[in-house]
Coordinates of C-alpha atoms (C1' of nucleotides) and ligand atoms in Angstrom, one line a residue:
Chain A
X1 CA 85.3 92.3 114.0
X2 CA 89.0 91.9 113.5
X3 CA 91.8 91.7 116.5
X4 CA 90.1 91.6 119.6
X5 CA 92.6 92.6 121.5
X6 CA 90.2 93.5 124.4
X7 CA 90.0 89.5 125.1
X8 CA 93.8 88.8 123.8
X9 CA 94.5 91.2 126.8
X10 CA 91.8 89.4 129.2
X11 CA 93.1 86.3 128.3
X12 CA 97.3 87.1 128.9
X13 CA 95.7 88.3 132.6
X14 CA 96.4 92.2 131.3
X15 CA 94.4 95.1 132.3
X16 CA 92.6 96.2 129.0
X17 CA 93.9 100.0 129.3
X18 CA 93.0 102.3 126.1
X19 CA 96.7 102.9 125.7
X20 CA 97.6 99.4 126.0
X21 CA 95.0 98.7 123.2
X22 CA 96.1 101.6 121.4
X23 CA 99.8 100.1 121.1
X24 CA 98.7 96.2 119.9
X25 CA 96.2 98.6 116.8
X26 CA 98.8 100.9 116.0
X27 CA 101.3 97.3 115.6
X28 CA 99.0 95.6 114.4
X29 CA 98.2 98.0 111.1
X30 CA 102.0 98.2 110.4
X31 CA 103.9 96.6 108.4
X32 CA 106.9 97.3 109.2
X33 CA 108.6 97.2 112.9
X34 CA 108.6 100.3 114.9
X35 CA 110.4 101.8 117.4
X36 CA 109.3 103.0 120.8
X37 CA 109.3 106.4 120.2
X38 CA 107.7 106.1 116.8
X39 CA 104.8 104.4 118.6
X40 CA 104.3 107.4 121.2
X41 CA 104.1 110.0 117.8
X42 CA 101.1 107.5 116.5
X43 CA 99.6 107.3 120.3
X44 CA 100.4 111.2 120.7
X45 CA 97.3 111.8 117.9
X46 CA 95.1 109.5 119.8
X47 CA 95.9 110.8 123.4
X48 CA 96.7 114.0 125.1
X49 CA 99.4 112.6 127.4
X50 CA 101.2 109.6 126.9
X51 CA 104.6 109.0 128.9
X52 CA 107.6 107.1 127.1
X53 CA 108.1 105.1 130.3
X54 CA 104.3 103.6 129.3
X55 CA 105.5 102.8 126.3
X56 CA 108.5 101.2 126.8
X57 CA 106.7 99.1 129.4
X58 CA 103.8 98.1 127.3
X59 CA 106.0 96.8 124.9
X60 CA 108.1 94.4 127.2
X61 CA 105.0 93.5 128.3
X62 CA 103.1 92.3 124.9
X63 CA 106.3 90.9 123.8
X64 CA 107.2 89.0 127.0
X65 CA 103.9 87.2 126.9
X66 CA 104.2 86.6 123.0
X67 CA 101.5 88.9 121.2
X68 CA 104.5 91.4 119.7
X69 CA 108.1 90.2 119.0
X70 CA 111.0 92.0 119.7
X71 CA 113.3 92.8 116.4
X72 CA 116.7 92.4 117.2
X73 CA 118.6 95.0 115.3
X74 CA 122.0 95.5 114.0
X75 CA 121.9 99.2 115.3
X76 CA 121.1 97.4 118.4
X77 CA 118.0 99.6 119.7
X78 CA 114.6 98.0 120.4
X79 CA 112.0 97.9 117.4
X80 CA 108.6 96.0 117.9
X81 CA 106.4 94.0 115.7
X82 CA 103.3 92.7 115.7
X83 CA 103.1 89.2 113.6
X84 CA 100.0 87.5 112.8
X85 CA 100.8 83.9 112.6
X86 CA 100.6 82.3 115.7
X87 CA 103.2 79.3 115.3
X88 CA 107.0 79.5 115.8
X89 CA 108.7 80.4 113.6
X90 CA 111.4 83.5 112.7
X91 CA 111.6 86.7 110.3
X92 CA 113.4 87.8 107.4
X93 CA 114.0 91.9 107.8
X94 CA 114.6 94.7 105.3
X95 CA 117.3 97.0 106.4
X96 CA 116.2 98.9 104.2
X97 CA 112.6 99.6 104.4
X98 CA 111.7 97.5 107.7
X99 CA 109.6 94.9 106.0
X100 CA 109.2 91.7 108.3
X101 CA 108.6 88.5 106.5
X102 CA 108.4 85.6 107.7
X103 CA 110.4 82.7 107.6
X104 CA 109.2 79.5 108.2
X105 CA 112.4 76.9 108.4
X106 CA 113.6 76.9 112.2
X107 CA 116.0 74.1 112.6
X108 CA 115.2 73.4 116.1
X109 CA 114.9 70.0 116.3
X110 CA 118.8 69.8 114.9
X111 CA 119.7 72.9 117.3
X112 CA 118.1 70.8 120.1
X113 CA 119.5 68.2 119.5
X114 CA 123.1 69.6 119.2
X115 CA 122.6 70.9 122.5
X116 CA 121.1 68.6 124.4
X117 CA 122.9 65.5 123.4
X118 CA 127.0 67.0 122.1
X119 CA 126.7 69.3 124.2
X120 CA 124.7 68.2 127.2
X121 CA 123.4 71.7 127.8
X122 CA 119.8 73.2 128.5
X123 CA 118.6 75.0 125.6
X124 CA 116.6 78.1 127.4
X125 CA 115.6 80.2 124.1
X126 CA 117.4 80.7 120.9
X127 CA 116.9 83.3 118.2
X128 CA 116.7 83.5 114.4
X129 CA 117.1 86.5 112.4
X130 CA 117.6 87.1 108.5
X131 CA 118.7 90.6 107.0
X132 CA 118.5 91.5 104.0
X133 CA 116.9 93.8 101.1
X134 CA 112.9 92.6 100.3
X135 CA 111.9 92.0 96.8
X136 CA 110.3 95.4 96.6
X137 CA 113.5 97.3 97.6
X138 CA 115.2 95.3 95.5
X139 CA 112.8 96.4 92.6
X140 CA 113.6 99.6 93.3
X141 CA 117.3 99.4 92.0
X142 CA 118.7 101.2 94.9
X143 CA 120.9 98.9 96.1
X144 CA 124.5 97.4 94.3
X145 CA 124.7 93.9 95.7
Chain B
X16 CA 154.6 80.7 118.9
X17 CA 150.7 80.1 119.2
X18 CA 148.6 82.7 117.8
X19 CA 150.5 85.3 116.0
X20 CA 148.2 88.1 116.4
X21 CA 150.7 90.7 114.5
X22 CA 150.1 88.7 111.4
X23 CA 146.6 88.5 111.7
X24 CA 146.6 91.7 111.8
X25 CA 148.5 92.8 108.9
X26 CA 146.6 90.7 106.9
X27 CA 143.8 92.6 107.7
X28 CA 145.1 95.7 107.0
X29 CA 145.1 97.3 110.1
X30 CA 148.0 98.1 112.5
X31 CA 149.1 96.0 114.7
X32 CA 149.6 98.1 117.6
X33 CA 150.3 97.3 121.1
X34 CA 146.7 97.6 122.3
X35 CA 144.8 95.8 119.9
X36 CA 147.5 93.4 120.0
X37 CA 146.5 92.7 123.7
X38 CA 142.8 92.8 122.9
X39 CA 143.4 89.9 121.0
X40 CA 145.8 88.2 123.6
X41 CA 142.9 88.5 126.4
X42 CA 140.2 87.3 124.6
X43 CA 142.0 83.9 122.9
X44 CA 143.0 83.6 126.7
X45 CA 139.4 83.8 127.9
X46 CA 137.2 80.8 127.7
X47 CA 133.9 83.5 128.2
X48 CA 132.7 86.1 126.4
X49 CA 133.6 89.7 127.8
X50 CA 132.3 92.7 128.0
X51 CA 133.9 96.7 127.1
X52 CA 134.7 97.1 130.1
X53 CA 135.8 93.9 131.5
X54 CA 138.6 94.4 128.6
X55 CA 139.6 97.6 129.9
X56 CA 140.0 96.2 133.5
X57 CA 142.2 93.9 131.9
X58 CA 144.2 96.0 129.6
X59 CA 145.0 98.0 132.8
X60 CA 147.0 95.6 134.0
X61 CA 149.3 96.1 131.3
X62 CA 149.0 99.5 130.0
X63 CA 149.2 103.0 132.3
X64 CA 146.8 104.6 130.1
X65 CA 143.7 102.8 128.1
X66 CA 140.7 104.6 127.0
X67 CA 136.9 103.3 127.1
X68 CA 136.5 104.5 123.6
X69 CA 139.8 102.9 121.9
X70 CA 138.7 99.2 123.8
X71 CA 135.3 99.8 121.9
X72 CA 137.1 100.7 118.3
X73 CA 139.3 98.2 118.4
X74 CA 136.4 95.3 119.5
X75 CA 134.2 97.0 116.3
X76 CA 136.8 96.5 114.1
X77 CA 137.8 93.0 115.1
X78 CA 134.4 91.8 114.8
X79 CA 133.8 93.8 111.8
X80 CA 136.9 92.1 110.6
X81 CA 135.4 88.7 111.8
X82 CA 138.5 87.8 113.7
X83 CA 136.4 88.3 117.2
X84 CA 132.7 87.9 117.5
X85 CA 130.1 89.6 118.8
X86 CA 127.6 88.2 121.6
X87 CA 124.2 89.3 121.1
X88 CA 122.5 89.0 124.6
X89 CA 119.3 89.2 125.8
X90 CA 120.8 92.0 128.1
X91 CA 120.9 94.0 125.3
X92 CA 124.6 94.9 126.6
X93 CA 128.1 94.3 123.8
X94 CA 130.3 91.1 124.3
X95 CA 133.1 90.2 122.8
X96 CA 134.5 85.9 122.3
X97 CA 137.7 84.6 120.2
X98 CA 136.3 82.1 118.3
X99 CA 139.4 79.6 116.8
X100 CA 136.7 78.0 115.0
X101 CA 137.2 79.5 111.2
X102 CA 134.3 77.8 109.5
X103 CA 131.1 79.3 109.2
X104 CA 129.2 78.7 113.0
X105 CA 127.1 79.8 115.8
X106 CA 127.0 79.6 119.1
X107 CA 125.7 77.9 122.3
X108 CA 125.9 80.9 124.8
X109 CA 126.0 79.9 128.8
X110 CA 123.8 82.7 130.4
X111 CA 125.3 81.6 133.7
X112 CA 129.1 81.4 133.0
X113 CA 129.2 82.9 130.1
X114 CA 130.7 80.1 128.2
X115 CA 130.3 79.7 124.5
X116 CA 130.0 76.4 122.4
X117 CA 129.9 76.2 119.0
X118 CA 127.0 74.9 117.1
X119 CA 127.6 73.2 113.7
X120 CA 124.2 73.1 112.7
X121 CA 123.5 76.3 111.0
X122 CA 120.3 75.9 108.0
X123 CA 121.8 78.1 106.1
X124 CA 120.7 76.8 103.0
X125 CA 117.2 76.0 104.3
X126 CA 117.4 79.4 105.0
X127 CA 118.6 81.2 102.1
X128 CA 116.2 79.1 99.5
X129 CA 113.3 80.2 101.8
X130 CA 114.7 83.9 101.3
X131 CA 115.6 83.4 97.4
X132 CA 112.8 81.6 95.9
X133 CA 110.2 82.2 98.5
X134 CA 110.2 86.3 99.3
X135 CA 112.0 86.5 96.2
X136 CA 114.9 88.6 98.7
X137 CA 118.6 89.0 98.8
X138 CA 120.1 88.4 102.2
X139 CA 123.2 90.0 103.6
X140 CA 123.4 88.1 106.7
X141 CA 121.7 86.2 109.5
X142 CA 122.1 85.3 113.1
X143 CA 121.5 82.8 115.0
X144 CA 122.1 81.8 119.0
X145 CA 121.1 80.2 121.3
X146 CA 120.9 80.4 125.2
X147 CA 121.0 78.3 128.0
X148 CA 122.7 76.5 130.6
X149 CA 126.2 74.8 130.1
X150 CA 126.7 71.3 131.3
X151 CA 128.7 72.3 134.1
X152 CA 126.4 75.0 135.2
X153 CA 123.5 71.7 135.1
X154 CA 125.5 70.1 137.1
X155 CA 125.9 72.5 139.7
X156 CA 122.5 72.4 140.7
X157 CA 121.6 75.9 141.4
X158 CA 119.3 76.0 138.2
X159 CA 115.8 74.8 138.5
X160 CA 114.4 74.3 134.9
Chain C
dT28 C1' 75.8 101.5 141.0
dA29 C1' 79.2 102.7 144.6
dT30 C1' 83.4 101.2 146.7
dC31 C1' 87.8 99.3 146.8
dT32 C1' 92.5 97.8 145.4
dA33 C1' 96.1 96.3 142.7
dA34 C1' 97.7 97.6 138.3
dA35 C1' 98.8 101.2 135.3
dT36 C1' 100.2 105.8 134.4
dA37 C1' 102.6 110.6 133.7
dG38 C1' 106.2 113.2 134.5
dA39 C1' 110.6 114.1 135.9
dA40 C1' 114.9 112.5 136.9
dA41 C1' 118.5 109.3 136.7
dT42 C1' 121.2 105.8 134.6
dG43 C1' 124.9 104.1 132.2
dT44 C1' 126.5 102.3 127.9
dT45 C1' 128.2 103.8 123.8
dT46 C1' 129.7 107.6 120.7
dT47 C1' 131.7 111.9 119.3
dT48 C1' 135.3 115.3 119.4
dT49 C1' 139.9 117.0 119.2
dA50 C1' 144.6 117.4 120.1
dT51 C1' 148.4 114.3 120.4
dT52 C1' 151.0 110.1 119.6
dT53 C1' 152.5 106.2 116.9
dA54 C1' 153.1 102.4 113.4
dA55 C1' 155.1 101.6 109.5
dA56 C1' 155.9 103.0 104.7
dA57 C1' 159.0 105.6 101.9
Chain D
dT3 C1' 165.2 109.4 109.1
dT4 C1' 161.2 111.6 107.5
dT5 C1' 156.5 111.5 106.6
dT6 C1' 151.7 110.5 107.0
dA7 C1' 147.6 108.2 107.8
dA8 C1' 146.0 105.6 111.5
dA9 C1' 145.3 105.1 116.3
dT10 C1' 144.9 107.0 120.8
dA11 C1' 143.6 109.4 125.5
dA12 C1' 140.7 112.2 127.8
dA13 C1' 136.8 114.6 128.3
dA14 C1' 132.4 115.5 127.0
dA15 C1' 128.1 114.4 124.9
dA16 C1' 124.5 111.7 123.3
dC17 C1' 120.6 109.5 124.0
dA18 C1' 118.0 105.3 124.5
dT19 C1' 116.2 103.1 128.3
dT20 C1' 115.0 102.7 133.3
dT21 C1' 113.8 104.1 137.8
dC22 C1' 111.0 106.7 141.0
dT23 C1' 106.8 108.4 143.0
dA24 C1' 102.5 110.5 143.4
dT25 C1' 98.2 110.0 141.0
dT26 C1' 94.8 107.7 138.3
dT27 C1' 92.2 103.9 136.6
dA28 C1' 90.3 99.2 135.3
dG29 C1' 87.7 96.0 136.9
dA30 C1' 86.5 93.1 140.8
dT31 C1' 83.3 93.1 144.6
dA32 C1' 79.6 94.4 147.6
Ligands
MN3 MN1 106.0 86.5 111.7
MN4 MN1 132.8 79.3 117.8
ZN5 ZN1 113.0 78.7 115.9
ZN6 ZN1 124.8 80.2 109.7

DNA sequence: TATCTAAATAGAAATGTTTTTTATTTAAAA
DNA sequence: TTTTAAATAAAAAACATTTCTATTTAGATA
C-alpha cells in the first residue's frame, strides 16, 4: 500500500487532514524540492480552496517533526523535500534542476567532538549541504565548469 | 597598522571607499556576527548619510569576495562575521551571543569523493555549520539542555 | 451515531527584510 | 585636472512569509 501517511501522521500526534495528506503525496512523488507556492498549484487541482498560510504551516510542521526536510537555498527562500531514508544523513542539490541526492558521509562524530571538547560548547543542531550540477545536468552539456 | 582594509580592497578590485572601508572596520572590531541593520546603526555613528541598500551591496560583495562571511541562521535572517582565519573553515555559531568559533574539521574530501565517484556530480560548493551554545553562555546557566 | 472540543483552515491583511530604480556623487585612472 | 565607471542616497517596490480571526473539521467521547 505504499506511504501510509494516514498513520505517519497518527503517529507524530497530527490531525490526518486531507490537505495535510495531500502535501506529504504531492512530496513524496517529487523528485525534486518544491517550493511553497509550487505545492498550493499541485493542491489547487486537488481542492477548491486552499490558503498559502495552510501551506506554509503544514510544511514547518512535517519538517519540524522530521517527515520533510527543509532545503536550505542559496536564493535563501524555503523549498521542501520529502526523503525516503530514514537515517541521518545530508543532501547533495542540483542548482540546476533541483535534484536532491543523498549524501551519506556526516562527520559528526569529529564535529562533536570539536565542539564539545576544543571548544567546550553544546552542539544544538548543525547542517550539511552540497551544491552542485547532477550527473544528468551534467550530461546535458549545459554547463562550462 | 593592523588590518589595512584599503589594500584588501584593491586587491580585490573594488574601490576602497569610505563606507565599505568602515564596513570592514566594524565587523574585524566585532567578536559577533551582525546583522544589515545593526551595520547601519553603526555606520551612523560615523557617517550623516548611510543607506539600507549600499550596507547590503557592500556586505554581498564582501562575502562574494570572501573577505567577510555570511551566517546562515535558522532565523532565516542575513549576518555578516570577519573571519581572520584565511584557510578553508566553518563555523561554530552561538545562538545566544552570537559568537562564532571556527571549526577545523571540514570532510571535504569525504564529501567530494561521495559527490565524484558516487552520484557521478560536480560540486560548486558546500556549507556546513553548526549551532549551539558557547562555553560562556553554558556557563551562565540560563540554558537548560 | 450524535455531540463536543481542540486543532486546522481560509481569507484578508500586515509584516518587514531585501531589492530595484534613478539621479547624483565620488574614487581613482588617465 | 579631466574623465568615467563605480558607488551612493533616497524613495519606492517587491514579495515571501506571518499574523489575525472567524469558521470549519477531525476525531475523541458519550
Ligand atoms: Mn535524503
Ligand atoms: Mn572562522
Ligand atoms: Zn550530519
Ligand atoms: Zn569545508
Amino acid at each position: 500500500m505504499g506511504n501510509d501517511f494516514y498513520n505517519i501522521l497518527k503517529t507524530l500526534k497530527l490531525k490526518a487532514t486531507p490537505k495535510r495528506i495531500a502535501i506529504m503525496e504531492i512530496l513524496a512523488d517529487e523528485p525534486t524540492y518544491l517550493s511553497p507556492d509550487e505545492i498550493r498549484s499541485r493542491l489547487k487541482g486537488r481542492f477548491k480552496n486552499i490558503g498559502l498560510p495552510t501551506v506554509y504551516r503544514n510544511l514547518e510542521e512535517l519538517a519540524d517533526s522530521g517527515i520533510i526536510i527543509k532545503i536550505i537555498h542559496p536564493d535563501r527562500k524555503l523549498y521542501y523535500f520529502y526523503c525516503h531514508n530514514r537515517e541521518h544523513h545530508h543532501h547533495f542539490v542540483c542548482v540546476q534542476c533541483r535534484k536532491v541526492e543523498d549524501i551519506n558521509f556526516c562527520g559528526m562524530e569529529e564535529i562533536k567532538n570539536e565542539v564539545e571538547k576544543n571548544l567546550k560548547a553544546h552542539m544544538v543542531s548543525h547542517m550539511l549541504q552540497v551544491y552542485g550540477f547532477c550527473k544528468d545536468c551534467l550530461k546535458k552539456q549545459t554547463i562550462s565548469l
